[in-house]
Amino acid sequence: MKYKAVTLEKINKFYGDNQVLKNVDFSVNSGEVVVLIGPSGSGKSTLLRCCSGLEIAQEGDISVCGQKLLNDGVLLGDDELNELRQDVGMVFQSFNLFPHLSVIENISVAPVTLKIATKENSKKTAMALLEKVGLANKANAMPANLSGGQKQRVAIARALAMKPSVLLFDEPTSALDPELVGEVLQVMKLLAKDGMTMVVVTHEMNFAREVADRVVMIDNGIIIEQGKPDDFFTAPKHPRTQEFLHTVLNA
């Protein structure tokens, strides 16, 4: 049964005098893959970070898996916030792996530290996830000896180790050499096929076209258009969406 995995209502986010999100209403159903697109500085990453509690919106309500994360601009307390964050995994463009830990240690450390799993069970889960992302042979490697694509696949496995209900991706391929992008997108496609709820900020339009259930265009802190990929890419309605797609698809 479908439910609202993420709901944002009337979200306003400011950095000083600069308003980066403007009265944003946004929701994601369980099992849905939503891709956020728009120009740099449009508010995409900020919206994503608000969903995980990494950024605090000054106004509005945010719910994740039925629990209030933000209530009229007031964030949950630390204990509740940490518990809720276990439900929301996040994959960053810069990988953020611990350089002093091996691949398998990077994946297994959080569940053990948070007492979600024993060290033995966490290692078993980590190995299964490495199989899933095609890196079982790199379990004992150090991050410095991995390619960018391999690092990002480890970062995805690490996020999955917490068994999140929602996975957020903030431009997961933007720091990669072009020939390494495909291996990361392939893992993300597999997750989508498995029914993972995903919100993805990306400039990879082919991924959005092939994998997304819904594409959302953000410009200047406002959601200006959204729809199914076929409609969105073949017949965008808003002039700004038309202009943006013309630019990125003909680059």
PDB file of C-alpha atoms in Angstrom:
ATOM      1  CA  MET A   1       0.000   0.000   0.000  1.00  0.00           C
ATOM      2  CA  LYS A   2       1.334   3.408  -1.006  1.00  0.00           C
ATOM      3  CA  TYR A   3       1.861   6.092   1.613  1.00  0.00           C
ATOM      4  CA  LYS A   4       3.448   9.547   1.729  1.00  0.00           C
ATOM      5  CA  ALA A   5       7.128   8.927   2.403  1.00  0.00           C
ATOM      6  CA  VAL A   6       8.032  12.628   2.397  1.00  0.00           C
ATOM      7  CA  THR A   7       5.767  15.669   2.639  1.00  0.00           C
ATOM      8  CA  LEU A   8       6.822  19.329   2.593  1.00  0.00           C
ATOM      9  CA  GLU A   9       4.191  22.016   3.154  1.00  0.00           C
ATOM     10  CA  LYS A  10       4.664  25.766   2.671  1.00  0.00           C
ATOM     11  CA  ILE A  11       8.432  25.565   3.096  1.00  0.00           C
ATOM     12  CA  ASN A  12      10.348  28.854   3.187  1.00  0.00           C
ATOM     13  CA  LYS A  13      14.118  28.713   3.593  1.00  0.00           C
ATOM     14  CA  PHE A  14      16.404  31.725   3.924  1.00  0.00           C
ATOM     15  CA  TYR A  15      20.158  32.256   4.070  1.00  0.00           C
ATOM     16  CA  GLY A  16      20.275  35.713   5.584  1.00  0.00           C
ATOM     17  CA  ASP A  17      18.255  37.939   3.250  1.00  0.00           C
ATOM     18  CA  ASN A  18      18.418  35.412   0.412  1.00  0.00           C
ATOM     19  CA  GLN A  19      15.279  33.260   0.135  1.00  0.00           C
ATOM     20  CA  VAL A  20      16.229  29.968  -1.513  1.00  0.00           C
ATOM     21  CA  LEU A  21      12.915  28.077  -1.156  1.00  0.00           C
ATOM     22  CA  LYS A  22       9.650  29.927  -1.612  1.00  0.00           C
ATOM     23  CA  ASN A  23       6.432  28.454  -0.266  1.00  0.00           C
ATOM     24  CA  VAL A  24       7.344  24.985  -1.547  1.00  0.00           C
ATOM     25  CA  ASP A  25       4.803  22.145  -1.442  1.00  0.00           C
ATOM     26  CA  PHE A  26       6.346  18.794  -2.343  1.00  0.00           C
ATOM     27  CA  SER A  27       5.607  15.144  -1.596  1.00  0.00           C
ATOM     28  CA  VAL A  28       6.948  11.718  -2.504  1.00  0.00           C
ATOM     29  CA  ASN A  29       4.988   8.469  -2.360  1.00  0.00           C
ATOM     30  CA  SER A  30       6.536   5.249  -1.112  1.00  0.00           C
ATOM     31  CA  GLY A  31       8.230   3.386  -3.959  1.00  0.00           C
ATOM     32  CA  GLU A  32       8.320   6.497  -6.138  1.00  0.00           C
ATOM     33  CA  VAL A  33      11.440   7.805  -7.916  1.00  0.00           C
ATOM     34  CA  VAL A  34      11.359  11.593  -8.178  1.00  0.00           C
ATOM     35  CA  VAL A  35      14.053  13.500 -10.058  1.00  0.00           C
ATOM     36  CA  LEU A  36      14.636  17.179  -9.287  1.00  0.00           C
ATOM     37  CA  ILE A  37      16.080  19.270 -12.097  1.00  0.00           C
ATOM     38  CA  GLY A  38      16.790  22.953 -12.583  1.00  0.00           C
ATOM     39  CA  PRO A  39      19.670  25.414 -12.962  1.00  0.00           C
ATOM     40  CA  SER A  40      22.492  25.676 -10.429  1.00  0.00           C
ATOM     41  CA  GLY A  41      21.431  27.673  -7.399  1.00  0.00           C
ATOM     42  CA  SER A  42      17.729  27.009  -7.961  1.00  0.00           C
ATOM     43  CA  GLY A  43      17.211  25.373  -4.546  1.00  0.00           C
ATOM     44  CA  LYS A  44      17.288  21.668  -5.505  1.00  0.00           C
ATOM     45  CA  SER A  45      19.996  20.581  -3.065  1.00  0.00           C
ATOM     46  CA  THR A  46      18.571  22.765  -0.301  1.00  0.00           C
ATOM     47  CA  LEU A  47      15.172  21.112  -0.720  1.00  0.00           C
ATOM     48  CA  LEU A  48      16.835  17.700  -0.501  1.00  0.00           C
ATOM     49  CA  ARG A  49      18.768  18.635   2.630  1.00  0.00           C
ATOM     50  CA  CYS A  50      15.602  19.970   4.259  1.00  0.00           C
ATOM     51  CA  CYS A  51      14.028  16.526   3.717  1.00  0.00           C
ATOM     52  CA  SER A  52      16.766  14.949   5.857  1.00  0.00           C
ATOM     53  CA  GLY A  53      16.979  17.640   8.526  1.00  0.00           C
ATOM     54  CA  LEU A  54      20.485  18.665   7.408  1.00  0.00           C
ATOM     55  CA  GLU A  55      19.042  22.108   6.660  1.00  0.00           C
ATOM     56  CA  ILE A  56      16.370  23.787   8.759  1.00  0.00           C
ATOM     57  CA  ALA A  57      13.639  25.701   6.962  1.00  0.00           C
ATOM     58  CA  GLN A  58      12.457  28.752   8.890  1.00  0.00           C
ATOM     59  CA  GLU A  59       8.817  28.231   7.961  1.00  0.00           C
ATOM     60  CA  GLY A  60       6.617  25.261   7.103  1.00  0.00           C
ATOM     61  CA  ASP A  61       6.028  21.615   7.955  1.00  0.00           C
ATOM     62  CA  ILE A  62       8.000  18.509   6.918  1.00  0.00           C
ATOM     63  CA  SER A  63       6.961  14.906   7.575  1.00  0.00           C
ATOM     64  CA  VAL A  64       9.003  11.785   6.837  1.00  0.00           C
ATOM     65  CA  CYS A  65       7.307   8.389   6.925  1.00  0.00           C
ATOM     66  CA  GLY A  66       4.406   9.870   8.879  1.00  0.00           C
ATOM     67  CA  GLN A  67       6.527  11.565  11.550  1.00  0.00           C
ATOM     68  CA  LYS A  68       6.932  15.341  11.823  1.00  0.00           C
ATOM     69  CA  LEU A  69      10.503  16.427  11.131  1.00  0.00           C
ATOM     70  CA  LEU A  70       9.702  20.146  11.081  1.00  0.00           C
ATOM     71  CA  ASN A  71       6.599  21.642  12.692  1.00  0.00           C
ATOM     72  CA  ASP A  72       5.926  25.280  11.781  1.00  0.00           C
ATOM     73  CA  GLY A  73       9.655  25.946  11.443  1.00  0.00           C
ATOM     74  CA  VAL A  74      10.604  24.046  14.650  1.00  0.00           C
ATOM     75  CA  LEU A  75      12.867  21.011  14.196  1.00  0.00           C
ATOM     76  CA  LEU A  76      12.577  17.763  16.160  1.00  0.00           C
ATOM     77  CA  GLY A  77      14.766  17.331  19.235  1.00  0.00           C
ATOM     78  CA  ASP A  78      18.196  15.708  18.737  1.00  0.00           C
ATOM     79  CA  ASP A  79      17.196  12.195  19.859  1.00  0.00           C
ATOM     80  CA  GLU A  80      14.077  12.089  17.675  1.00  0.00           C
ATOM     81  CA  LEU A  81      15.986  13.663  14.790  1.00  0.00           C
ATOM     82  CA  ASN A  82      18.739  11.040  14.922  1.00  0.00           C
ATOM     83  CA  GLU A  83      16.134   8.281  15.001  1.00  0.00           C
ATOM     84  CA  LEU A  84      14.299   9.757  12.019  1.00  0.00           C
ATOM     85  CA  ARG A  85      17.528  10.179  10.043  1.00  0.00           C
ATOM     86  CA  GLN A  86      17.933   6.410  10.163  1.00  0.00           C
ATOM     87  CA  ASP A  87      14.876   6.336   7.894  1.00  0.00           C
ATOM     88  CA  VAL A  88      16.430   8.758   5.399  1.00  0.00           C
ATOM     89  CA  GLY A  89      19.678   7.823   3.653  1.00  0.00           C
ATOM     90  CA  MET A  90      21.649  10.448   1.769  1.00  0.00           C
ATOM     91  CA  VAL A  91      24.288  10.074  -0.942  1.00  0.00           C
ATOM     92  CA  PHE A  92      26.432  13.148  -1.595  1.00  0.00           C
ATOM     93  CA  GLN A  93      28.331  14.166  -4.717  1.00  0.00           C
ATOM     94  CA  SER A  94      31.648  14.086  -2.815  1.00  0.00           C
ATOM     95  CA  PHE A  95      31.257  10.505  -1.437  1.00  0.00           C
ATOM     96  CA  ASN A  96      32.239  11.465   2.158  1.00  0.00           C
ATOM     97  CA  LEU A  97      33.877   8.106   2.892  1.00  0.00           C
ATOM     98  CA  PHE A  98      36.067   7.746   5.979  1.00  0.00           C
ATOM     99  CA  PRO A  99      39.608   7.637   4.497  1.00  0.00           C
ATOM    100  CA  HIS A 100      41.079   5.674   7.440  1.00  0.00           C
ATOM    101  CA  LEU A 101      38.508   2.850   7.212  1.00  0.00           C
ATOM    102  CA  SER A 102      38.359   0.026   4.677  1.00  0.00           C
ATOM    103  CA  VAL A 103      35.395  -0.287   2.330  1.00  0.00           C
ATOM    104  CA  ILE A 104      33.615  -2.874   4.484  1.00  0.00           C
ATOM    105  CA  GLU A 105      34.311  -0.828   7.636  1.00  0.00           C
ATOM    106  CA  ASN A 106      32.861   2.284   5.997  1.00  0.00           C
ATOM    107  CA  ILE A 107      29.634   0.403   5.331  1.00  0.00           C
ATOM    108  CA  SER A 108      29.339  -1.411   8.657  1.00  0.00           C
ATOM    109  CA  VAL A 109      30.438   1.289  11.117  1.00  0.00           C
ATOM    110  CA  ALA A 110      27.179   3.257  11.438  1.00  0.00           C
ATOM    111  CA  PRO A 111      24.801   0.348  12.235  1.00  0.00           C
ATOM    112  CA  VAL A 112      27.241  -0.879  14.901  1.00  0.00           C
ATOM    113  CA  THR A 113      27.827   2.592  16.383  1.00  0.00           C
ATOM    114  CA  LEU A 114      24.078   3.237  16.589  1.00  0.00           C
ATOM    115  CA  LYS A 115      23.519  -0.262  18.027  1.00  0.00           C
ATOM    116  CA  ILE A 116      21.200  -1.228  15.173  1.00  0.00           C
ATOM    117  CA  ALA A 117      23.237  -4.354  14.416  1.00  0.00           C
ATOM    118  CA  THR A 118      26.030  -6.435  15.930  1.00  0.00           C
ATOM    119  CA  LYS A 119      29.472  -6.197  14.364  1.00  0.00           C
ATOM    120  CA  GLU A 120      29.068  -9.695  12.870  1.00  0.00           C
ATOM    121  CA  ASN A 121      25.627  -9.000  11.358  1.00  0.00           C
ATOM    122  CA  SER A 122      26.724  -5.611  10.112  1.00  0.00           C
ATOM    123  CA  LYS A 123      29.683  -7.164   8.269  1.00  0.00           C
ATOM    124  CA  LYS A 124      27.370  -9.764   6.671  1.00  0.00           C
ATOM    125  CA  THR A 125      24.992  -7.018   5.540  1.00  0.00           C
ATOM    126  CA  ALA A 126      27.919  -4.979   4.212  1.00  0.00           C
ATOM    127  CA  MET A 127      29.168  -7.911   2.129  1.00  0.00           C
ATOM    128  CA  ALA A 128      25.679  -8.498   0.701  1.00  0.00           C
ATOM    129  CA  LEU A 129      25.451  -4.814  -0.225  1.00  0.00           C
ATOM    130  CA  LEU A 130      28.893  -4.883  -1.836  1.00  0.00           C
ATOM    131  CA  GLU A 131      27.689  -7.811  -3.948  1.00  0.00           C
ATOM    132  CA  LYS A 132      24.661  -5.716  -4.908  1.00  0.00           C
ATOM    133  CA  VAL A 133      26.764  -2.758  -6.070  1.00  0.00           C
ATOM    134  CA  GLY A 134      29.331  -5.002  -7.778  1.00  0.00           C
ATOM    135  CA  LEU A 135      32.247  -4.409  -5.393  1.00  0.00           C
ATOM    136  CA  ALA A 136      32.535  -7.591  -3.321  1.00  0.00           C
ATOM    137  CA  ASN A 137      36.192  -7.872  -4.389  1.00  0.00           C
ATOM    138  CA  LYS A 138      36.949  -4.448  -2.867  1.00  0.00           C
ATOM    139  CA  ALA A 139      35.756  -5.188   0.687  1.00  0.00           C
ATOM    140  CA  ASN A 140      39.195  -4.715   2.241  1.00  0.00           C
ATOM    141  CA  ALA A 141      40.403  -1.923  -0.044  1.00  0.00           C
ATOM    142  CA  MET A 142      40.976   1.596   1.277  1.00  0.00           C
ATOM    143  CA  PRO A 143      39.022   4.504  -0.265  1.00  0.00           C
ATOM    144  CA  ALA A 144      42.222   6.082  -1.630  1.00  0.00           C
ATOM    145  CA  ASN A 145      42.673   3.039  -3.895  1.00  0.00           C
ATOM    146  CA  LEU A 146      39.199   3.266  -5.468  1.00  0.00           C
ATOM    147  CA  SER A 147      38.027   5.115  -8.557  1.00  0.00           C
ATOM    148  CA  GLY A 148      35.414   7.842  -8.169  1.00  0.00           C
ATOM    149  CA  GLY A 149      32.692   5.530  -9.447  1.00  0.00           C
ATOM    150  CA  GLN A 150      33.692   2.818  -6.991  1.00  0.00           C
ATOM    151  CA  LYS A 151      33.707   5.327  -4.110  1.00  0.00           C
ATOM    152  CA  GLN A 152      30.192   6.435  -4.989  1.00  0.00           C
ATOM    153  CA  ARG A 153      28.953   2.854  -5.155  1.00  0.00           C
ATOM    154  CA  VAL A 154      30.436   2.276  -1.683  1.00  0.00           C
ATOM    155  CA  ALA A 155      28.663   5.434  -0.498  1.00  0.00           C
ATOM    156  CA  ILE A 156      25.369   4.040  -1.814  1.00  0.00           C
ATOM    157  CA  ALA A 157      25.995   0.721  -0.046  1.00  0.00           C
ATOM    158  CA  ARG A 158      26.798   2.613   3.160  1.00  0.00           C
ATOM    159  CA  ALA A 159      23.496   4.514   2.946  1.00  0.00           C
ATOM    160  CA  LEU A 160      21.614   1.246   2.329  1.00  0.00           C
ATOM    161  CA  ALA A 161      23.231  -0.384   5.365  1.00  0.00           C
ATOM    162  CA  MET A 162      20.965   1.722   7.590  1.00  0.00           C
ATOM    163  CA  LYS A 163      17.920   0.157   5.864  1.00  0.00           C
ATOM    164  CA  PRO A 164      16.374   3.558   5.056  1.00  0.00           C
ATOM    165  CA  SER A 165      12.802   4.011   3.856  1.00  0.00           C
ATOM    166  CA  VAL A 166      13.873   6.904   1.617  1.00  0.00           C
ATOM    167  CA  LEU A 167      17.153   7.462  -0.227  1.00  0.00           C
ATOM    168  CA  LEU A 168      18.185  10.985  -1.236  1.00  0.00           C
ATOM    169  CA  PHE A 169      20.831  11.565  -3.928  1.00  0.00           C
ATOM    170  CA  ASP A 170      22.465  14.984  -4.277  1.00  0.00           C
ATOM    171  CA  GLU A 171      24.039  15.075  -7.758  1.00  0.00           C
ATOM    172  CA  PRO A 172      25.667  11.659  -7.216  1.00  0.00           C
ATOM    173  CA  THR A 173      27.514  11.644 -10.555  1.00  0.00           C
ATOM    174  CA  SER A 174      28.592  15.282 -10.887  1.00  0.00           C
ATOM    175  CA  ALA A 175      32.070  14.695  -9.405  1.00  0.00           C
ATOM    176  CA  LEU A 176      32.771  11.687 -11.639  1.00  0.00           C
ATOM    177  CA  ASP A 177      34.671  11.373 -14.889  1.00  0.00           C
ATOM    178  CA  PRO A 178      32.169  10.773 -17.721  1.00  0.00           C
ATOM    179  CA  GLU A 179      33.197   7.128 -18.239  1.00  0.00           C
ATOM    180  CA  LEU A 180      32.438   6.332 -14.577  1.00  0.00           C
ATOM    181  CA  VAL A 181      28.935   7.831 -14.506  1.00  0.00           C
ATOM    182  CA  GLY A 182      27.255   4.766 -16.027  1.00  0.00           C
ATOM    183  CA  GLU A 183      28.317   2.337 -13.282  1.00  0.00           C
ATOM    184  CA  VAL A 184      26.726   4.521 -10.590  1.00  0.00           C
ATOM    185  CA  LEU A 185      23.537   5.121 -12.562  1.00  0.00           C
ATOM    186  CA  GLN A 186      23.266   1.360 -13.122  1.00  0.00           C
ATOM    187  CA  VAL A 187      23.185   0.754  -9.353  1.00  0.00           C
ATOM    188  CA  MET A 188      20.553   3.484  -8.960  1.00  0.00           C
ATOM    189  CA  LYS A 189      18.430   1.891 -11.689  1.00  0.00           C
ATOM    190  CA  LEU A 190      18.645  -1.429  -9.839  1.00  0.00           C
ATOM    191  CA  LEU A 191      17.464   0.236  -6.619  1.00  0.00           C
ATOM    192  CA  ALA A 192      14.547   1.834  -8.465  1.00  0.00           C
ATOM    193  CA  LYS A 193      13.612  -1.550  -9.919  1.00  0.00           C
ATOM    194  CA  ASP A 194      13.664  -2.981  -6.375  1.00  0.00           C
ATOM    195  CA  GLY A 195      11.099  -0.368  -5.311  1.00  0.00           C
ATOM    196  CA  MET A 196      13.328   1.944  -3.265  1.00  0.00           C
ATOM    197  CA  THR A 197      11.790   5.372  -2.615  1.00  0.00           C
ATOM    198  CA  MET A 198      14.267   7.834  -4.136  1.00  0.00           C
ATOM    199  CA  VAL A 199      14.613  11.577  -4.588  1.00  0.00           C
ATOM    200  CA  VAL A 200      17.430  12.425  -6.985  1.00  0.00           C
ATOM    201  CA  VAL A 201      18.975  15.791  -7.812  1.00  0.00           C
ATOM    202  CA  THR A 202      20.783  15.282 -11.121  1.00  0.00           C
ATOM    203  CA  HIS A 203      21.708  16.731 -14.491  1.00  0.00           C
ATOM    204  CA  GLU A 204      21.537  13.264 -16.090  1.00  0.00           C
ATOM    205  CA  MET A 205      18.461  13.747 -18.258  1.00  0.00           C
ATOM    206  CA  ASN A 206      18.552  10.256 -19.750  1.00  0.00           C
ATOM    207  CA  PHE A 207      18.366   8.806 -16.241  1.00  0.00           C
ATOM    208  CA  ALA A 208      15.418  11.070 -15.465  1.00  0.00           C
ATOM    209  CA  ARG A 209      13.692  10.023 -18.674  1.00  0.00           C
ATOM    210  CA  GLU A 210      14.273   6.289 -18.156  1.00  0.00           C
ATOM    211  CA  VAL A 211      13.908   5.804 -14.405  1.00  0.00           C
ATOM    212  CA  ALA A 212      11.859   8.614 -12.842  1.00  0.00           C
ATOM    213  CA  ASP A 213       8.192   8.235 -12.049  1.00  0.00           C
ATOM    214  CA  ARG A 214       8.020  12.019 -11.849  1.00  0.00           C
ATOM    215  CA  VAL A 215      10.287  14.895 -12.865  1.00  0.00           C
ATOM    216  CA  VAL A 216      10.152  18.168 -10.928  1.00  0.00           C
ATOM    217  CA  MET A 217      11.537  21.454 -12.259  1.00  0.00           C
ATOM    218  CA  ILE A 218      12.737  24.003  -9.705  1.00  0.00           C
ATOM    219  CA  ASP A 219      13.750  27.540 -10.613  1.00  0.00           C
ATOM    220  CA  ASN A 220      14.574  30.385  -8.253  1.00  0.00           C
ATOM    221  CA  GLY A 221      13.289  28.461  -5.235  1.00  0.00           C
ATOM    222  CA  ILE A 222       9.903  27.640  -6.773  1.00  0.00           C
ATOM    223  CA  ILE A 223       8.547  24.367  -8.174  1.00  0.00           C
ATOM    224  CA  ILE A 224       7.328  25.573 -11.550  1.00  0.00           C
ATOM    225  CA  GLU A 225       6.398  22.304 -13.238  1.00  0.00           C
ATOM    226  CA  GLN A 226       6.245  18.567 -12.636  1.00  0.00           C
ATOM    227  CA  GLY A 227       4.961  15.520 -14.438  1.00  0.00           C
ATOM    228  CA  LYS A 228       5.648  12.068 -15.823  1.00  0.00           C
ATOM    229  CA  PRO A 229       8.877  11.923 -17.879  1.00  0.00           C
ATOM    230  CA  ASP A 230       7.141  11.318 -21.226  1.00  0.00           C
ATOM    231  CA  ASP A 231       4.982  14.407 -20.837  1.00  0.00           C
ATOM    232  CA  PHE A 232       7.650  16.475 -19.147  1.00  0.00           C
ATOM    233  CA  PHE A 233      10.320  15.994 -21.809  1.00  0.00           C
ATOM    234  CA  THR A 234       8.115  15.916 -24.914  1.00  0.00           C
ATOM    235  CA  ALA A 235       5.667  18.702 -24.052  1.00  0.00           C
ATOM    236  CA  PRO A 236       6.886  20.927 -21.186  1.00  0.00           C
ATOM    237  CA  LYS A 237       4.334  23.634 -20.443  1.00  0.00           C
ATOM    238  CA  HIS A 238       6.252  26.352 -18.607  1.00  0.00           C
ATOM    239  CA  PRO A 239       8.455  28.619 -20.774  1.00  0.00           C
ATOM    240  CA  ARG A 240      11.313  28.387 -18.255  1.00  0.00           C
ATOM    241  CA  THR A 241      11.187  24.576 -18.396  1.00  0.00           C
ATOM    242  CA  GLN A 242      11.199  24.711 -22.185  1.00  0.00           C
ATOM    243  CA  GLU A 243      14.216  27.033 -22.138  1.00  0.00           C
ATOM    244  CA  PHE A 244      16.107  24.925 -19.593  1.00  0.00           C
ATOM    245  CA  LEU A 245      15.505  21.627 -21.394  1.00  0.00           C
ATOM    246  CA  HIS A 246      16.447  23.160 -24.758  1.00  0.00           C
ATOM    247  CA  THR A 247      19.755  24.284 -23.239  1.00  0.00           C
ATOM    248  CA  VAL A 248      20.700  21.055 -21.428  1.00  0.00           C
ATOM    249  CA  LEU A 249      19.481  18.642 -24.104  1.00  0.00           C
ATOM    250  CA  ASN A 250      21.356  20.465 -26.854  1.00  0.00           C
ATOM    251  CA  ALA A 251      24.550  21.075 -24.915  1.00  0.00           C
TER     252      ALA A 251
END
